[in-house]
Amino acid sequence: MDKKNYYITTPIYYPSGKPHMGHAYSSIIADVFARFKRLDEYNVFFLTGTDEHGLKIQKAAEKNNQKPKEFCDNISKIFFDLTKTLNLSNDDFIRTTEARHHESVKFLWNKLVENNYIYLSKYNGWYSVSDEAYYNEDEIIDRDGKKVSVVSGSIVEWVEEESFFFKLSAFKEKLLKFYSKNPYFILPDSRKNEVISFVKGGLKDLSVSRKSFSWGIKVPNNETHVIYVWLDALTNYLSALNFPNKEDQLYKKFWPASLHIIGKDILRFHAIYWPAFLLAADIEPPNRVYGHGWILSDEKKMSKSKGNILDPLEIIKTYGLDQLRYYLVKEVSLGNDGNISNQNIENCINSDLANNYGNLCQRTLSFAEKNCKGLIPGDISLDDDDKNILNTFSDNLEKIRSLIDSQHLNEYVKFVINRSFDANKYFNDQEPWKKKDNKKRLNTIVYVSLEIVRKISILLSPIMPIVTNKALISLGLNIKDLNIESIKEHLTNKPGTKLRNQGILFKKIDKSDD
Ligand code: MSP
């Protein structure tokens, strides 16, 4: 595979209810990686969409007195609209009810049959409709008189019906070998260890069809069964590349996927079932699955019963989209659970955005407007202090790339925001306002500060595409014409360019009435 291709996906969301902050989180994280890679001149294919089959959706539609397809059309549209509201840069939005997906799932099913990994038998066991998952006996406990899964806490029901099975048990050793040959297939490491110990504990064959309801893709040659929704859903990652046409350019360029971003709750499906299905069908598994943590609302898991579901639209309305994106990337540690509260968002906006990056942009631009005729100054001479601060970018370019490639997103933002802190300090220490009779020095300080604004804005642009582009427009630039490599150069801000200050980037939140 060409090293310059990069295929990244979000989970496809159940359109069983309105999107919430957890969904927004998965999508924003994936978007940041997609944008960084595009800016680093990779061919990027970024996929998201909705997972529309199965009993969970059928029941939700019945509750609303709607036909499943009509119900899905409505809610899938809300998820689609959210991609615009979140300013996602996705290249495609797939729905599992689309014909292209049906074709791809049926092909995969037939391949599994052909390779002798599917057989007909009877399923007796526990099933959670809410997770669309089968659980072993030892994963079930009694809670308040109800049987629930220890894994997710969801209610399970007993199912006894004829079912097709996938020979998952045949994959125990193959998967363990695959994990050890591909040590970065599952990240973060803590999640990898969970998966490996689960697989070591032994894998039972997996029921991959249901008979007692009809909302799904029919099993080829046996229309009384629908294909298990997870086998159906996972295949979306192939369908969007025009699988089964392996000669298709999209498939050739982008499979295997570079990175599936998912929540930790759906790791078993992505890190065990998915590579097993693919290996069984002679298809290369993806390069990586990253299981992020949960977004908690006031330290608690969001749930309808607690009434603490966070609506991303409300937070965006109050604080702004880029502010929310920044908060999620900076303050939630990617592999772990993280909390959102108004207090935390406000602190983050004030300290990192208004007082730090926003202040840097504003003070250097307005100083240049007043003291350099509103132009990027030309007559400059860099001393060691200037070179040192500029070099922290060029010297760290490979480190920056590797933080992204290893999904160390929080470290990445910290690195960049610390550069902004250093640049503010540089501006204070250099005291350009005292250099009015040393024009060359004044020009140099302004020039260096503007150069740092340019570099930091480029590096923050995958996280805050709108606001950072305003900063770049102030410098007579546009992110469309820039790339990551260009943070290496020093003298790219063209002297003589007219500055077009776009005004204050982040309003400080007044917390005096708290
Ligand atoms: N349809 C399946 C995914 C199929 S992918 C082939 C599904 N859908 S979901 O809508 O329930 O969840 C989608 C994603 O949202 C999951 O990655 C899940 O972890 C994430 N989140 C849902 N609630 C969340 C939080 N509170 N916090 C963070 N993410 C969580 O699962």
Coordinates of C-alpha atoms and ligand atoms in Angstrom, one line a residue:
M1 CA 0.0 0.0 0.0
D2 CA 1.2 3.5 -0.8
K3 CA 2.4 5.0 2.4
K4 CA 0.7 8.3 1.5
N5 CA -2.8 6.9 1.8
Y6 CA -4.7 7.1 5.0
Y7 CA -8.2 5.6 5.7
I8 CA -9.8 6.6 8.9
T9 CA -13.3 5.7 10.2
T10 CA -15.7 6.5 13.0
P11 CA -18.1 3.9 14.3
I12 CA -21.3 4.0 12.4
Y13 CA -24.0 5.3 14.8
Y14 CA -27.3 3.6 15.7
P15 CA -30.0 6.0 14.6
S16 CA -32.1 4.8 17.5
G17 CA -32.2 8.2 19.2
K18 CA -30.7 11.7 18.8
P19 CA -26.9 12.0 18.8
H20 CA -25.3 13.0 22.0
M21 CA -21.8 14.1 23.2
G22 CA -20.4 10.6 23.1
H23 CA -21.1 10.3 19.3
A24 CA -19.8 13.8 18.7
Y25 CA -16.6 12.9 20.6
S26 CA -15.8 9.8 18.4
S27 CA -16.4 11.9 15.3
I28 CA -14.4 14.9 16.4
I29 CA -11.4 12.8 17.3
A30 CA -11.4 11.0 14.0
D31 CA -11.8 14.4 12.2
V32 CA -8.7 15.7 13.9
F33 CA -6.6 12.8 12.7
A34 CA -8.1 13.1 9.2
R35 CA -7.4 16.8 9.0
F36 CA -3.8 16.4 10.3
K37 CA -3.0 13.8 7.7
R38 CA -4.5 15.8 4.9
L39 CA -2.4 18.7 6.0
D40 CA 0.5 16.4 5.9
E41 CA -0.3 15.7 2.3
Y42 CA -1.7 12.2 2.6
N43 CA -4.6 11.0 0.5
V44 CA -7.2 10.7 3.2
F45 CA -10.5 8.9 3.1
F46 CA -12.6 9.7 6.2
L47 CA -15.8 7.7 6.7
T48 CA -18.7 8.0 9.0
G49 CA -22.4 7.0 8.8
T50 CA -25.3 5.1 10.5
D51 CA -25.9 1.5 11.5
E52 CA -29.5 1.0 10.7
H53 CA -30.4 -2.7 11.0
G54 CA -31.2 -5.0 13.9
L55 CA -33.7 -5.6 16.7
K56 CA -32.7 -2.4 18.6
I57 CA -33.7 -0.2 15.6
Q58 CA -36.7 -2.3 14.8
K59 CA -38.0 -1.9 18.3
A60 CA -37.3 1.8 18.4
A61 CA -39.2 2.3 15.2
E62 CA -42.2 0.3 16.5
K63 CA -42.2 2.4 19.6
N64 CA -42.5 5.4 17.3
N65 CA -45.2 3.8 15.2
Q66 CA -43.0 4.1 12.1
K67 CA -41.7 1.7 9.6
P68 CA -38.0 1.0 10.3
K69 CA -36.8 2.5 7.1
E70 CA -38.8 5.7 7.5
F71 CA -37.6 5.9 11.2
C72 CA -34.0 5.5 10.1
D73 CA -34.3 8.1 7.3
N74 CA -35.4 10.7 9.8
I75 CA -32.7 10.0 12.5
S76 CA -29.9 9.2 10.0
K77 CA -30.5 12.7 8.6
I78 CA -29.9 14.2 12.1
F79 CA -26.6 12.4 12.3
F80 CA -25.8 13.6 8.8
D81 CA -26.6 17.1 9.8
L82 CA -24.4 16.8 12.8
T83 CA -21.4 16.1 10.5
K84 CA -22.0 19.6 9.1
T85 CA -22.5 21.2 12.6
L86 CA -19.3 19.6 13.8
N87 CA -17.5 20.7 10.7
L88 CA -16.4 17.2 10.0
S89 CA -14.3 16.7 6.9
N90 CA -15.7 13.2 6.1
D91 CA -15.5 12.1 2.5
D92 CA -18.5 9.8 2.7
F93 CA -21.4 9.1 4.9
I94 CA -22.6 5.5 4.6
R95 CA -25.9 4.1 5.6
T96 CA -26.3 0.3 6.1
T97 CA -29.7 0.4 4.4
E98 CA -28.0 1.4 1.1
A99 CA -27.8 -1.1 -1.8
R100 CA -24.0 -0.7 -2.1
H101 CA -23.7 -2.0 1.5
H102 CA -26.2 -4.9 1.0
E103 CA -24.2 -6.2 -1.9
S104 CA -20.9 -6.0 0.0
V105 CA -22.3 -7.8 3.1
K106 CA -23.8 -10.6 1.0
F107 CA -20.5 -11.0 -0.8
L108 CA -18.7 -11.3 2.5
W109 CA -21.2 -13.8 3.8
N110 CA -20.9 -16.0 0.7
K111 CA -17.1 -15.9 1.0
L112 CA -17.4 -17.1 4.6
V113 CA -19.7 -19.9 3.5
E114 CA -17.3 -20.8 0.7
N115 CA -14.4 -20.9 3.0
N116 CA -16.4 -23.2 5.3
Y117 CA -16.6 -20.9 8.3
I118 CA -20.5 -20.8 8.5
Y119 CA -22.8 -23.6 9.7
L120 CA -26.4 -23.9 10.7
S121 CA -27.3 -24.9 14.3
K122 CA -29.3 -23.6 17.3
Y123 CA -28.5 -20.7 19.6
N124 CA -29.4 -21.0 23.3
G125 CA -28.1 -18.1 25.3
W126 CA -28.2 -14.5 26.4
Y127 CA -28.6 -11.5 24.1
S128 CA -28.7 -7.8 24.8
V129 CA -30.8 -5.9 22.4
S130 CA -29.3 -2.6 23.6
D131 CA -25.8 -3.7 22.8
E132 CA -26.8 -6.1 20.0
A133 CA -24.5 -8.5 21.7
Y134 CA -24.4 -12.2 22.8
Y135 CA -23.0 -12.8 26.2
N136 CA -21.6 -15.9 27.9
E137 CA -23.2 -17.3 31.0
D138 CA -20.2 -16.0 33.2
E139 CA -20.8 -12.5 31.9
I140 CA -24.4 -12.3 33.3
I141 CA -25.4 -11.2 36.8
D142 CA -28.6 -10.6 38.7
R143 CA -29.4 -7.0 39.4
D144 CA -32.6 -5.9 41.0
G145 CA -34.2 -9.1 39.8
K146 CA -33.1 -8.6 36.3
K147 CA -30.4 -10.4 34.3
V148 CA -27.8 -7.9 33.1
S149 CA -24.4 -8.1 31.3
V150 CA -21.4 -7.4 33.6
V151 CA -19.6 -6.0 30.6
S152 CA -22.1 -3.2 29.8
G153 CA -24.8 -3.3 32.5
S154 CA -27.5 -3.8 29.8
I155 CA -30.5 -6.0 30.3
V156 CA -30.2 -9.4 28.5
E157 CA -32.9 -11.8 27.3
W158 CA -32.8 -15.5 26.8
V159 CA -32.8 -16.5 23.1
E160 CA -33.4 -20.0 21.7
E161 CA -33.6 -20.2 18.0
E162 CA -32.1 -21.7 14.9
S163 CA -29.1 -19.7 13.9
F164 CA -26.1 -19.7 11.5
F165 CA -22.8 -19.7 13.4
F166 CA -19.4 -18.4 12.5
K167 CA -16.5 -20.6 13.5
L168 CA -14.9 -18.1 15.8
S169 CA -13.4 -20.8 17.9
A170 CA -11.1 -21.6 15.0
F171 CA -9.5 -18.2 15.4
K172 CA -8.2 -18.2 18.9
E173 CA -4.6 -19.0 17.9
K174 CA -4.7 -17.1 14.6
L175 CA -5.9 -14.0 16.4
L176 CA -3.3 -14.3 19.2
K177 CA -0.6 -14.7 16.5
F178 CA -2.0 -11.7 14.6
Y179 CA -1.9 -9.5 17.8
S180 CA 1.7 -10.5 18.5
K181 CA 2.7 -9.8 14.9
N182 CA 0.9 -6.5 15.0
P183 CA 1.6 -5.1 18.4
Y184 CA -0.1 -1.8 17.6
F185 CA -3.3 -3.2 16.2
I186 CA -5.2 -2.5 19.4
L187 CA -4.4 0.8 21.2
P188 CA -4.2 1.9 23.9
D189 CA -2.2 -0.9 25.5
S190 CA -4.6 -1.3 28.5
R191 CA -7.3 -2.2 26.0
K192 CA -5.1 -4.5 24.1
N193 CA -4.4 -6.5 27.3
E194 CA -8.1 -6.8 28.0
V195 CA -8.7 -8.2 24.5
I196 CA -5.8 -10.6 24.6
S197 CA -6.9 -12.1 27.9
F198 CA -10.4 -12.5 26.7
V199 CA -9.2 -14.4 23.6
K200 CA -6.8 -16.5 25.7
G201 CA -9.8 -17.5 27.8
G202 CA -11.2 -19.2 24.7
L203 CA -13.6 -18.2 21.9
K204 CA -17.0 -19.8 21.3
D205 CA -18.5 -19.9 17.8
L206 CA -20.6 -16.8 17.2
S207 CA -24.2 -16.7 16.2
V208 CA -24.3 -14.6 13.1
S209 CA -28.0 -14.7 12.1
R210 CA -31.4 -14.1 13.8
K211 CA -34.7 -15.6 12.9
S212 CA -37.2 -13.9 15.2
F213 CA -37.3 -10.5 13.5
S214 CA -36.9 -9.3 10.0
W215 CA -35.2 -5.9 10.0
G216 CA -31.8 -6.6 8.4
I217 CA -30.0 -8.0 5.4
K218 CA -31.4 -11.5 4.5
V219 CA -29.0 -14.4 4.6
P220 CA -28.3 -15.4 1.0
N221 CA -30.2 -18.6 0.1
N222 CA -32.1 -18.6 3.4
E223 CA -34.4 -15.6 3.6
T224 CA -35.9 -16.7 7.0
H225 CA -32.7 -15.4 8.7
V226 CA -31.3 -11.9 8.8
I227 CA -27.6 -11.4 9.1
Y228 CA -26.4 -10.5 12.6
V229 CA -26.2 -6.7 12.8
W230 CA -22.6 -6.6 13.8
L231 CA -21.4 -8.7 10.9
D232 CA -23.5 -6.4 8.8
A233 CA -22.3 -3.1 10.4
L234 CA -18.6 -3.9 10.5
T235 CA -18.6 -4.5 6.8
N236 CA -19.5 -0.8 6.2
Y237 CA -15.8 -0.1 6.3
L238 CA -15.4 -2.2 3.2
S239 CA -18.6 -1.2 1.5
A240 CA -17.6 2.5 1.3
L241 CA -14.6 1.5 -0.7
N242 CA -16.8 -0.2 -3.3
F243 CA -15.9 -3.7 -2.0
P244 CA -16.4 -6.4 -3.4
N245 CA -14.8 -4.8 -6.4
K246 CA -11.2 -5.2 -5.4
E247 CA -10.0 -3.5 -8.5
D248 CA -11.8 -0.3 -7.6
Q249 CA -9.4 2.6 -7.0
L250 CA -10.9 3.3 -3.5
Y251 CA -10.4 -0.2 -2.4
K252 CA -6.9 -0.5 -3.8
K253 CA -5.8 2.8 -2.3
F254 CA -7.4 2.6 1.1
W255 CA -7.8 -1.0 2.3
P256 CA -6.6 -2.0 4.8
A257 CA -7.9 0.8 6.9
S258 CA -5.3 2.8 8.8
L259 CA -7.4 3.5 11.8
H260 CA -10.8 2.6 13.2
I261 CA -11.7 5.1 16.0
I262 CA -14.2 3.5 18.3
G263 CA -15.4 3.7 21.9
K264 CA -14.1 1.2 24.4
D265 CA -17.5 -0.4 24.7
I266 CA -17.3 -1.8 21.1
L267 CA -13.8 -3.0 21.2
R268 CA -14.7 -6.7 21.3
F269 CA -16.5 -6.4 18.0
H270 CA -13.7 -4.5 16.3
A271 CA -10.7 -6.2 17.8
I272 CA -11.9 -9.8 17.8
Y273 CA -14.9 -10.4 15.5
W274 CA -13.8 -8.0 12.8
P275 CA -10.2 -9.3 12.2
A276 CA -11.6 -12.9 12.5
F277 CA -14.3 -12.3 9.8
L278 CA -11.7 -10.7 7.6
L279 CA -9.0 -13.4 8.0
A280 CA -11.7 -16.0 7.3
A281 CA -12.6 -14.2 4.1
D282 CA -8.9 -13.9 3.0
I283 CA -9.0 -10.1 3.5
E284 CA -6.3 -8.2 5.3
P285 CA -7.4 -6.8 8.7
P286 CA -7.2 -3.1 9.4
N287 CA -3.9 -1.6 10.7
R288 CA -5.3 -0.3 13.9
V289 CA -8.3 -0.1 16.2
Y290 CA -8.2 2.7 18.9
G291 CA -10.7 2.4 21.7
H292 CA -11.3 5.7 23.3
G293 CA -12.9 6.2 26.8
W294 CA -16.3 7.5 27.7
I295 CA -17.4 11.1 28.0
L296 CA -18.9 11.6 31.4
S297 CA -21.4 14.2 32.3
D298 CA -20.6 15.7 35.7
E299 CA -18.5 12.6 36.5
K300 CA -21.3 10.2 35.6
K301 CA -22.1 8.0 32.6
M302 CA -24.7 9.7 30.5
S303 CA -28.1 8.0 30.5
K304 CA -31.7 8.9 29.8
S305 CA -32.7 7.8 33.3
K306 CA -30.2 10.1 35.0
G307 CA -31.3 12.9 32.7
N308 CA -27.7 13.9 32.2
I309 CA -27.4 13.4 28.4
L310 CA -25.2 16.1 27.0
D311 CA -26.4 17.7 23.8
P312 CA -23.4 18.8 21.7
L313 CA -25.6 21.4 20.0
E314 CA -26.3 23.2 23.3
I315 CA -22.6 23.3 24.2
I316 CA -21.7 24.6 20.7
K317 CA -24.4 27.3 21.1
T318 CA -23.0 28.4 24.4
Y319 CA -19.3 28.2 23.8
G320 CA -18.7 27.8 20.1
L321 CA -17.7 24.7 18.0
D322 CA -13.9 25.1 17.9
Q323 CA -14.0 25.7 21.6
L324 CA -15.8 22.4 22.2
R325 CA -13.5 20.6 19.8
Y326 CA -10.4 22.0 21.6
Y327 CA -11.8 21.0 25.0
L328 CA -12.5 17.4 24.0
V329 CA -9.1 16.9 22.5
K330 CA -7.1 18.7 25.1
E331 CA -8.9 17.9 28.4
V332 CA -10.1 14.4 27.8
S333 CA -7.3 11.9 27.9
L334 CA -7.9 9.9 24.7
G335 CA -7.8 6.4 26.0
N336 CA -9.6 7.2 29.3
D337 CA -12.9 8.4 30.5
G338 CA -13.2 12.2 30.7
N339 CA -15.6 14.6 32.2
I340 CA -17.4 17.6 30.7
S341 CA -18.8 20.3 32.8
N342 CA -19.4 24.0 32.1
Q343 CA -16.9 24.9 34.7
N344 CA -14.2 22.8 33.0
I345 CA -14.9 24.1 29.5
E346 CA -14.9 27.7 30.8
N347 CA -11.6 27.2 32.5
C348 CA -10.1 25.7 29.4
I349 CA -11.3 28.4 27.1
N350 CA -10.0 31.2 29.4
S351 CA -6.6 29.7 30.1
D352 CA -5.7 28.1 26.8
L353 CA -7.6 29.9 24.2
A354 CA -8.4 33.5 25.4
N355 CA -5.3 34.1 27.6
N356 CA -2.8 32.0 25.7
Y357 CA -3.3 31.4 21.9
G358 CA -5.9 34.1 21.3
N359 CA -3.8 36.6 23.3
L360 CA -0.7 35.8 21.3
C361 CA -2.5 36.3 18.0
Q362 CA -4.2 39.5 19.1
R363 CA -1.2 41.2 20.8
T364 CA 1.2 40.5 17.9
L365 CA -1.2 41.6 15.3
S366 CA -2.3 44.8 17.0
F367 CA 1.3 45.7 17.8
A368 CA 2.3 45.2 14.2
E369 CA -0.7 47.3 13.0
K370 CA 0.4 50.1 15.2
N371 CA 4.2 49.9 14.9
C372 CA 4.9 48.2 11.5
K373 CA 2.3 50.1 9.3
G374 CA 0.0 47.0 9.4
L375 CA 2.5 45.1 7.3
I376 CA 4.6 42.0 7.9
P377 CA 8.0 43.7 8.6
G378 CA 10.9 43.1 6.3
D379 CA 14.1 44.6 7.7
I380 CA 15.0 41.9 10.3
S381 CA 18.0 40.1 11.8
L382 CA 17.5 37.0 13.8
D383 CA 19.6 36.6 17.0
D384 CA 20.0 33.3 19.0
D385 CA 16.8 33.9 21.1
D386 CA 14.8 34.3 17.9
K387 CA 16.4 31.2 16.3
N388 CA 15.9 29.1 19.3
I389 CA 12.2 29.8 19.6
L390 CA 11.6 29.2 15.9
N391 CA 13.7 26.0 16.0
T392 CA 11.4 24.4 18.6
F393 CA 9.1 23.8 15.7
S394 CA 11.5 22.5 13.0
D395 CA 13.4 20.4 15.5
N396 CA 10.2 18.7 16.7
L397 CA 8.5 18.1 13.4
E398 CA 9.1 14.3 13.4
K399 CA 8.1 14.2 17.1
I400 CA 4.8 16.0 16.2
R401 CA 4.1 13.5 13.4
S402 CA 4.8 10.6 15.6
L403 CA 2.5 11.8 18.3
I404 CA -0.3 11.9 15.8
D405 CA 0.7 8.5 14.3
S406 CA 0.6 6.9 17.8
Q407 CA -2.6 8.7 18.7
H408 CA -1.0 10.7 21.5
L409 CA -3.4 13.5 20.8
N410 CA -3.3 15.1 24.3
E411 CA 0.5 15.3 24.2
Y412 CA 0.3 16.8 20.7
V413 CA -2.0 19.6 21.9
K414 CA 0.0 20.2 25.0
F415 CA 3.2 20.5 22.9
V416 CA 1.5 23.1 20.6
I417 CA -0.1 25.1 23.4
N418 CA 3.1 25.2 25.3
R419 CA 4.7 26.8 22.2
S420 CA 2.1 29.5 22.4
F421 CA 2.9 30.0 26.1
D422 CA 6.6 30.3 25.2
A423 CA 5.8 32.8 22.5
N424 CA 3.8 35.0 24.9
K425 CA 6.8 34.8 27.2
Y426 CA 9.2 35.7 24.4
F427 CA 7.0 38.7 23.5
N428 CA 7.0 39.9 27.2
D429 CA 10.7 39.3 27.7
Q430 CA 11.7 41.0 24.5
E431 CA 9.6 44.1 25.3
P432 CA 9.2 45.3 21.7
W433 CA 7.3 48.4 23.0
K434 CA 10.7 49.6 24.4
K435 CA 12.4 49.1 21.0
K436 CA 10.9 52.0 19.1
D437 CA 14.3 53.5 18.5
N438 CA 15.7 50.2 17.3
K439 CA 13.4 49.5 14.4
K440 CA 15.3 46.5 13.2
R441 CA 15.0 44.8 16.6
L442 CA 11.3 45.7 16.9
N443 CA 10.7 44.4 13.4
T444 CA 12.5 41.2 14.2
I445 CA 10.5 40.5 17.4
V446 CA 7.2 41.2 15.5
Y447 CA 8.3 39.1 12.6
V448 CA 9.3 36.1 14.9
S449 CA 6.0 36.4 16.8
L450 CA 3.9 36.4 13.6
E451 CA 5.9 33.4 12.3
I452 CA 5.0 31.6 15.5
V453 CA 1.4 32.5 15.2
R454 CA 1.5 31.0 11.7
K455 CA 3.1 27.8 12.9
I456 CA 0.8 27.3 15.9
S457 CA -2.3 28.1 13.8
I458 CA -1.3 25.4 11.3
L459 CA -0.7 22.9 14.1
L460 CA -4.0 23.8 15.8
S461 CA -6.0 23.8 12.6
P462 CA -7.0 20.1 12.7
I463 CA -8.6 20.8 16.0
M464 CA -10.0 24.3 15.5
P465 CA -10.3 24.7 11.7
I466 CA -12.4 27.8 11.7
V467 CA -10.7 30.0 14.3
T468 CA -7.2 29.1 13.3
N469 CA -8.0 30.0 9.7
K470 CA -9.1 33.4 10.9
A471 CA -5.6 33.9 12.4
L472 CA -4.0 32.7 9.1
I473 CA -6.2 35.1 7.1
S474 CA -5.0 37.9 9.4
L475 CA -1.5 37.0 8.1
G476 CA -2.6 37.0 4.4
L477 CA -2.6 33.2 4.3
N478 CA -5.1 30.4 4.0
I479 CA -4.9 26.9 5.4
K480 CA -5.9 25.6 2.0
D481 CA -2.4 26.6 0.7
L482 CA -0.4 25.3 3.7
N483 CA 0.9 22.1 5.0
I484 CA 2.6 20.6 8.1
E485 CA 6.0 20.6 6.5
S486 CA 5.9 24.4 6.2
I487 CA 6.2 24.8 10.0
K488 CA 9.9 23.9 9.4
E489 CA 10.6 27.0 7.4
H490 CA 11.2 30.4 9.1
L491 CA 10.8 32.9 6.5
T492 CA 7.5 32.1 4.9
N493 CA 5.5 35.1 6.1
K494 CA 6.2 37.4 3.2
P495 CA 7.5 40.8 4.3
G496 CA 5.3 43.6 3.1
T497 CA 2.2 41.5 3.2
K498 CA -0.7 43.6 4.5
L499 CA -2.1 42.3 7.8
R500 CA -5.8 41.8 7.9
N501 CA -6.6 41.5 11.6
Q502 CA -9.8 39.5 12.0
G503 CA -10.3 40.7 15.5
I504 CA -10.5 38.8 18.8
L505 CA -10.5 35.1 18.3
F506 CA -11.8 33.9 21.7
K507 CA -13.9 35.9 24.1
K508 CA -12.9 35.5 27.7
I509 CA -15.7 34.1 29.7
D510 CA -16.6 36.3 32.6
K511 CA -16.8 34.1 35.7
S512 CA -17.3 36.8 38.2
D513 CA -20.9 35.8 39.0
D514 CA -20.0 32.1 39.7
Ligands
MSP1 N1 -23.6 1.0 15.8 C1 -22.6 0.6 16.7 C2 -21.2 0.8 16.1 C3 -21.0 0.0 14.8 S1 -19.4 0.3 14.2 C4 -19.3 -0.8 13.0 C5 -22.6 1.5 18.0 N2 -23.3 2.6 17.8 S2 -23.6 3.7 19.0 O1 -24.3 4.7 18.4 O2 -24.2 3.1 20.1 O3 -22.2 4.2 19.5 C6 -21.3 4.7 18.6 C7 -20.1 5.2 19.3 O4 -20.4 6.2 20.2 C8 -19.3 4.1 20.1 O5 -18.0 4.2 19.8 C9 -19.5 4.5 21.5 O6 -18.5 4.1 22.3 C10 -19.6 6.0 21.4 N3 -20.2 6.5 22.5 C11 -21.5 6.4 22.9 N4 -21.6 7.0 24.2 C12 -20.4 7.4 24.6 C13 -20.0 8.2 25.6 N5 -20.7 8.6 26.6 N6 -18.7 8.7 25.5 C14 -17.9 8.4 24.5 N7 -18.3 7.7 23.5 C15 -19.5 6.9 23.7 O7 -22.1 1.2 19.0

